[in-house]
């Protein structure tokens, strides 16, 4: 058989674990797993010494298009993703205008086509105005599901009260993705920082109770309305204990920044560059996230890539916007955690490939198996590099991990058989297409 691409000589992460074997890709799909001659492919990729993972997926990014594209756009955002070893991104609806209608989803797909370096899907934002339409909107091609903000953050999207949260949960059947902070408590406590404060007050204002209260409300409403939810960027020990009791209806995402940084050190060192919602908290919470990760409570890792320019971030707190870049740094930061013994590579594949596929019902991604998309993240587990701002493709040009020495690096990103990144260089062209989802969901 003539393959379009043969990846040979590497260690391939099959569903059964790592195997020294080769993979053939034909027409964008995996067509053979086993010993192959490099010459049987129109293109050969020598993966000797490298580990070939199923393509890693980032199910939470903010790319700002349409709207404040001086921070990011779909091209620059997916460029960073490809350079960081990510094969597909799910993009958030808090753009300007917010993605709350069929026209807005279709506009994003039209803008993305021909300009994205990775595959993509878009969330539809929940609002009290579109609640009854969400069941239809969530099934549009290229839509990965509903995103609901229970606490206000960047942008205008908000579904704060139980009655409206319940309306959203009753509309449709796919898993609802949620930013869980209690907006009533946020507003009550806003006075703590409103007149100006040190950024280390951010986790005081948006405190543990703010997160726990919202997640408690969400879980009881999800149960009452028989709806599955996906709780994003969980930050507290208390929520992890709660979520462990609700695994039948709630999946859980954490972020590399919450697993890696801790208060108060991050605010002293990084100032508002560490400001995000929900906040980075003290080490006891970080430890609890690692415990939950290794106990299986956590289902996936996303970046919550939320770019703001350095100039915007330099405004005095709390006028400084919340959010960190991350789509490009997730893989090296997590590989470094593997090198330091905090999780296994098998678990990272579960969290960043199989996990998103299972949570969102992705069709044809999430494992190296015949008939699946020819998506691969090829990594060098031994490579020693330093993450720098210079490497960052985001229009904002910064990362909170600037200067971090890591062991482990993404060496190539392969999207449906196209090698879009190799050795820190982009290749070919922006081949990204809309992610497909299982039709019966
Ligand atoms: O810190 C954040 N930034 N949290 C969010 O929920 C939104 C994001 C953004 O879009 O800037």
XYZ file of C-alpha atoms and ligand atoms in Angstrom:
452
model
C 0.000 0.000 0.000
C 1.272 3.477 -0.797
C 0.951 5.660 2.272
C 1.009 9.445 2.250
C 3.131 9.405 5.393
C 5.078 6.748 7.249
C 6.268 7.527 10.784
C 9.022 5.056 11.509
C 11.525 4.150 14.180
C 9.709 5.744 17.127
C 7.941 4.532 20.230
C 4.236 4.737 19.463
C 1.618 5.207 22.197
C -1.009 2.695 21.096
C -4.160 2.066 23.182
C -2.205 -0.841 24.716
C 0.729 1.321 25.702
C 4.079 2.231 24.187
C 5.269 -0.027 21.327
C 8.351 0.247 19.093
C 6.557 0.277 15.747
C 5.691 2.310 12.649
C 2.489 4.034 11.550
C 1.194 4.602 8.015
C -1.248 7.414 7.201
C -3.344 7.477 4.032
C -5.923 10.132 3.115
C -5.574 11.706 6.554
C -6.358 8.503 8.458
C -4.253 5.882 10.206
C -4.066 3.003 7.721
C -1.435 0.706 9.273
C 0.290 0.154 12.621
C 3.202 -2.266 12.414
C 6.601 -2.688 10.760
C 6.656 -0.582 7.574
C 9.411 0.391 5.172
C 9.964 4.173 5.160
C 9.853 4.060 1.344
C 6.238 2.868 1.397
C 5.194 6.440 2.128
C 5.288 9.449 -0.188
C 6.748 11.139 2.886
C 8.721 9.507 5.689
C 9.163 10.846 9.218
C 12.112 9.413 11.093
C 10.998 9.237 14.724
C 14.088 7.410 15.994
C 14.595 8.304 19.635
C 11.203 10.041 19.785
C 7.827 9.149 21.276
C 4.769 9.316 19.026
C 1.666 10.256 21.007
C -1.907 10.440 19.740
C -2.531 14.109 18.878
C -2.926 16.187 22.040
C -6.042 18.372 22.179
C -6.582 21.688 24.016
C -10.281 21.960 24.862
C -10.094 25.505 26.262
C -8.583 28.449 24.389
C -9.616 32.085 23.875
C -8.437 33.411 20.486
C -10.236 36.841 20.432
C -11.530 36.706 16.831
C -13.856 38.399 16.033
C -13.092 41.263 18.407
C -9.829 42.323 20.071
C -7.566 40.645 17.515
C -4.654 42.823 18.622
C -4.380 40.209 21.424
C -4.762 37.116 19.184
C -6.543 35.804 16.142
C -7.349 32.357 14.825
C -4.145 32.209 12.764
C -1.759 33.330 15.509
C -3.542 31.290 18.161
C -3.367 28.047 16.187
C 0.236 28.844 15.177
C 1.106 28.792 18.877
C -0.903 25.587 19.297
C 0.967 23.809 16.478
C 4.351 25.005 17.779
C 3.340 23.654 21.181
C 2.411 20.172 19.937
C -1.385 20.617 19.934
C -3.414 19.137 17.031
C -6.859 20.600 17.785
C -8.295 23.476 19.819
C -11.791 24.217 21.142
C -12.265 27.973 21.184
C -14.341 29.903 23.716
C -17.362 32.120 22.937
C -16.361 35.300 24.835
C -15.285 37.068 21.671
C -16.821 40.336 20.425
C -19.545 39.722 19.434
C -19.987 36.733 21.705
C -20.651 33.416 19.936
C -24.297 32.964 20.874
C -26.026 32.396 17.520
C -25.812 30.099 14.483
C -24.542 33.042 12.422
C -21.733 33.683 14.909
C -20.626 29.999 14.881
C -20.705 29.942 11.080
C -18.749 33.207 10.961
C -16.005 31.673 13.134
C -15.856 28.542 10.965
C -15.588 30.690 7.823
C -12.810 32.771 9.397
C -10.973 29.637 10.594
C -11.065 27.763 7.295
C -7.741 28.116 5.465
C -6.138 30.084 8.329
C -5.765 27.576 11.162
C -2.689 25.416 11.685
C -4.624 22.912 13.808
C -8.112 21.479 13.730
C -10.713 23.519 15.577
C -14.201 23.615 17.081
C -16.117 26.474 18.681
C -18.251 26.706 21.805
C -21.631 28.372 21.724
C -22.025 30.744 24.672
C -25.061 30.332 26.937
C -27.072 33.404 27.865
C -30.554 33.981 29.302
C -31.539 35.169 25.809
C -30.558 32.029 23.866
C -31.174 29.351 26.550
C -34.027 27.619 24.686
C -32.070 27.538 21.414
C -28.948 25.896 22.837
C -30.188 22.362 22.106
C -30.164 23.224 18.401
C -27.036 25.375 18.443
C -24.907 22.741 20.232
C -25.417 20.338 17.308
C -24.201 22.651 14.564
C -21.200 21.310 12.616
C -17.988 22.657 14.130
C -19.597 23.320 17.527
C -18.078 21.429 20.476
C -20.959 22.262 22.837
C -22.288 24.909 25.206
C -20.098 27.086 27.456
C -21.756 28.732 30.441
C -20.097 31.400 32.608
C -21.711 31.276 36.084
C -19.296 34.001 37.232
C -18.393 37.066 35.206
C -14.937 37.126 33.711
C -13.533 38.584 30.460
C -16.460 39.574 28.184
C -20.170 39.890 28.772
C -21.404 36.289 28.929
C -23.087 35.424 32.220
C -25.733 33.018 33.516
C -25.668 33.757 37.242
C -28.906 32.617 38.896
C -30.288 29.125 39.483
C -33.366 29.644 37.361
C -31.348 30.573 34.274
C -28.671 27.951 34.934
C -31.491 25.377 35.033
C -32.929 26.714 31.752
C -29.526 26.203 30.115
C -29.156 22.711 31.592
C -32.619 21.713 30.331
C -31.848 22.764 26.756
C -30.026 20.090 24.751
C -28.199 16.940 25.726
C -24.470 17.276 25.153
C -22.174 17.949 28.101
C -22.355 21.604 29.244
C -18.981 23.195 29.913
C -18.968 25.594 32.869
C -16.880 28.396 34.382
C -17.887 27.883 38.003
C -17.583 30.955 40.241
C -20.584 32.328 42.158
C -21.309 35.730 40.644
C -23.400 36.933 43.608
C -20.475 36.427 45.970
C -18.087 38.005 43.454
C -20.254 41.151 43.301
C -20.700 41.254 47.113
C -16.937 41.144 47.604
C -15.841 43.335 44.662
C -15.460 46.280 47.056
C -12.414 44.548 48.569
C -10.379 45.416 45.487
C -12.450 47.955 43.551
C -10.518 51.021 44.691
C -7.182 49.410 43.865
C -5.327 46.643 45.668
C -2.307 44.413 45.401
C -2.864 41.620 42.867
C -2.204 39.077 45.630
C -5.751 39.997 46.781
C -7.169 38.332 43.649
C -7.608 34.907 45.321
C -9.033 36.675 48.391
C -11.734 38.439 46.377
C -12.439 35.369 44.205
C -12.063 33.086 47.202
C -12.491 29.358 47.811
C -16.096 29.857 48.918
C -16.868 31.644 45.619
C -15.769 28.568 43.691
C -17.244 25.943 46.039
C -20.644 27.624 46.300
C -20.988 27.764 42.538
C -19.872 24.178 41.991
C -22.285 22.948 44.677
C -25.147 24.805 42.984
C -24.096 23.523 39.569
C -23.902 19.888 40.671
C -27.302 19.914 42.320
C -28.893 21.647 39.318
C -27.170 19.229 36.906
C -28.514 16.279 38.891
C -32.026 17.712 39.146
C -32.077 18.350 35.408
C -30.357 15.102 34.361
C -27.607 16.919 32.503
C -23.902 16.116 32.281
C -21.487 18.966 32.940
C -17.774 19.600 32.418
C -16.344 21.821 35.173
C -13.491 23.906 33.832
C -10.263 25.009 35.529
C -11.081 23.695 39.006
C -8.759 25.307 41.571
C -9.717 24.232 45.081
C -9.160 21.185 47.295
C -12.756 21.525 48.493
C -14.224 21.267 44.971
C -12.094 18.219 44.188
C -13.539 16.415 47.235
C -17.031 17.353 46.056
C -16.465 16.443 42.408
C -15.140 13.019 43.406
C -18.698 12.295 44.647
C -20.285 13.208 41.295
C -18.202 11.454 38.658
C -21.345 10.079 37.011
C -22.436 13.532 35.866
C -19.412 15.806 36.106
C -16.080 15.709 34.304
C -13.239 17.928 35.487
C -10.568 20.040 33.814
C -7.444 21.536 35.408
C -4.819 23.859 33.960
C -1.012 23.617 33.919
C -0.745 27.030 35.611
C -2.798 25.821 38.612
C -0.678 22.639 38.774
C 2.600 24.533 38.517
C 2.337 27.957 40.184
C 1.204 28.864 43.707
C 0.283 31.949 45.734
C 1.742 34.066 47.191
C 5.003 33.424 45.279
C 3.449 33.730 41.801
C 2.012 37.190 42.550
C 5.266 38.427 44.104
C 7.279 37.237 41.107
C 4.858 37.775 38.214
C 2.452 40.461 39.460
C -0.636 40.725 37.237
C 0.867 38.253 34.739
C -0.351 35.624 37.219
C -3.853 37.148 37.434
C -6.570 34.899 36.063
C -10.082 33.638 36.819
C -10.406 31.460 38.781
C -7.222 32.496 40.542
C -3.982 30.705 41.215
C -4.186 29.755 44.913
C -1.826 28.676 47.671
C 0.163 25.435 47.624
C -2.371 23.361 49.582
C -4.758 23.640 46.624
C -2.029 22.852 44.100
C -1.190 19.722 46.103
C -4.870 18.734 46.137
C -5.072 19.119 42.350
C -2.135 16.722 41.951
C -3.779 14.296 44.363
C -7.024 14.501 42.362
C -5.106 14.066 39.124
C -3.485 10.894 40.366
C -6.748 9.663 41.960
C -8.484 9.910 38.565
C -10.914 12.683 39.558
C -9.531 14.907 36.796
C -10.534 14.041 33.244
C -8.563 16.473 31.139
C -6.042 19.289 30.982
C -6.669 22.419 28.912
C -4.648 25.620 28.723
C -7.333 28.330 29.089
C -5.049 30.318 26.752
C -6.351 33.846 27.503
C -4.069 36.403 25.882
C -3.903 40.051 26.958
C -1.081 42.377 25.917
C 1.708 43.291 28.333
C 0.481 46.879 28.165
C -3.020 45.808 29.233
C -1.603 43.566 31.952
C 0.465 46.506 33.273
C -2.675 48.461 34.280
C -3.040 48.750 38.042
C -4.989 45.868 39.609
C -7.968 45.299 39.340
C -8.139 47.159 36.018
C -5.556 44.705 34.679
C -7.369 41.992 32.672
C -7.425 38.363 33.846
C -5.835 35.602 31.801
C -2.561 33.906 30.924
C -1.320 32.623 27.593
C -0.843 28.855 27.562
C -1.705 26.992 24.374
C 1.977 26.756 23.387
C 3.408 25.905 26.811
C 1.034 23.179 28.070
C 2.901 20.272 26.493
C 6.446 21.233 27.582
C 5.268 22.186 31.075
C 3.432 18.868 31.472
C 6.317 16.842 29.976
C 8.535 18.490 32.569
C 6.135 17.361 35.311
C 6.503 13.834 33.877
C 10.311 14.160 33.962
C 10.024 15.226 37.600
C 7.858 12.203 38.418
C 4.476 13.856 39.109
C 2.508 11.901 36.492
C 3.126 9.285 33.806
C 3.137 9.811 30.063
C 0.231 7.360 29.858
C -1.765 9.651 32.149
C -0.926 12.731 30.069
C -2.212 10.965 26.947
C -5.363 10.087 28.887
C -5.792 13.723 29.989
C -5.015 15.462 26.702
C -6.106 13.047 23.969
C -8.416 10.243 25.106
C -9.958 12.515 27.777
C -11.232 15.300 25.489
C -12.379 12.661 22.959
C -14.481 10.936 25.634
C -15.839 14.110 27.257
C -16.923 15.778 24.035
C -17.676 12.721 21.887
C -15.059 13.599 19.286
C -15.220 11.413 16.192
C -11.939 9.920 14.971
C -9.477 11.492 17.399
C -8.040 10.543 20.790
C -6.113 7.355 20.060
C -3.646 5.776 17.683
C -5.927 3.217 16.039
C -6.822 2.160 12.507
C -9.362 4.476 10.911
C -8.644 7.317 13.337
C -7.311 10.671 12.133
C -3.567 10.682 11.482
C -2.971 13.129 14.355
C 0.253 12.853 16.343
C 2.213 14.845 18.868
C 5.794 13.682 18.556
C 7.841 14.410 21.676
C 11.408 14.076 22.843
C 11.128 13.121 26.505
C 14.808 13.857 27.133
C 15.211 17.192 25.335
C 16.349 19.985 27.629
C 15.073 23.407 26.649
C 14.125 26.701 28.207
C 10.695 28.234 27.622
C 11.135 31.869 26.564
C 8.916 34.751 25.520
C 10.824 34.804 22.221
C 9.468 31.345 21.354
C 5.846 32.408 21.963
C 3.798 32.915 18.771
C 0.919 34.664 20.520
C 0.439 38.258 19.444
C 0.950 39.169 23.083
C 4.473 37.686 23.093
C 4.662 36.524 26.692
C 4.281 33.500 28.917
C 4.227 33.206 32.695
C 6.742 30.367 32.212
C 9.409 32.594 30.607
C 12.820 31.334 31.748
C 11.581 27.918 32.908
C 14.042 25.108 32.133
C 12.172 21.955 31.073
C 12.952 18.374 30.223
C 10.690 17.184 27.392
C 9.697 19.051 24.244
C 7.200 18.766 21.354
C 9.298 17.983 18.268
C 6.513 17.668 15.687
C 2.781 18.253 15.300
C 1.032 16.110 12.703
C -2.567 16.953 11.782
C -4.390 14.329 9.686
C -1.102 13.268 8.106
C 0.213 16.806 7.528
C 3.424 17.639 9.369
C 2.518 21.219 10.354
C 5.387 21.670 12.846
C 8.808 20.083 13.033
C 11.764 21.225 15.145
C 10.071 24.491 16.174
C 9.300 25.457 12.544
C 5.900 25.590 10.885
C 5.664 23.608 7.656
C 3.153 23.211 4.845
C 0.147 25.488 5.251
C -2.749 26.064 7.662
C -4.554 22.739 7.056
C -6.902 22.966 10.050
C -10.488 21.771 9.618
C -13.533 21.552 11.850
C -13.415 18.702 14.381
C -16.202 16.153 13.890
C -18.344 14.824 16.722
C -20.256 11.583 17.204
C -23.643 12.064 15.642
C -25.685 10.179 18.170
C -24.676 12.412 21.078
O -8.697 34.569 33.415
C -9.538 34.377 32.553
N -9.447 34.933 31.334
N -10.608 33.615 32.857
C -11.667 33.538 32.026
O -12.631 32.917 32.388
C -11.678 34.266 30.745
C -10.323 34.538 30.285
C -10.253 35.544 29.150
O -10.969 35.338 28.151
O -9.487 36.495 29.233
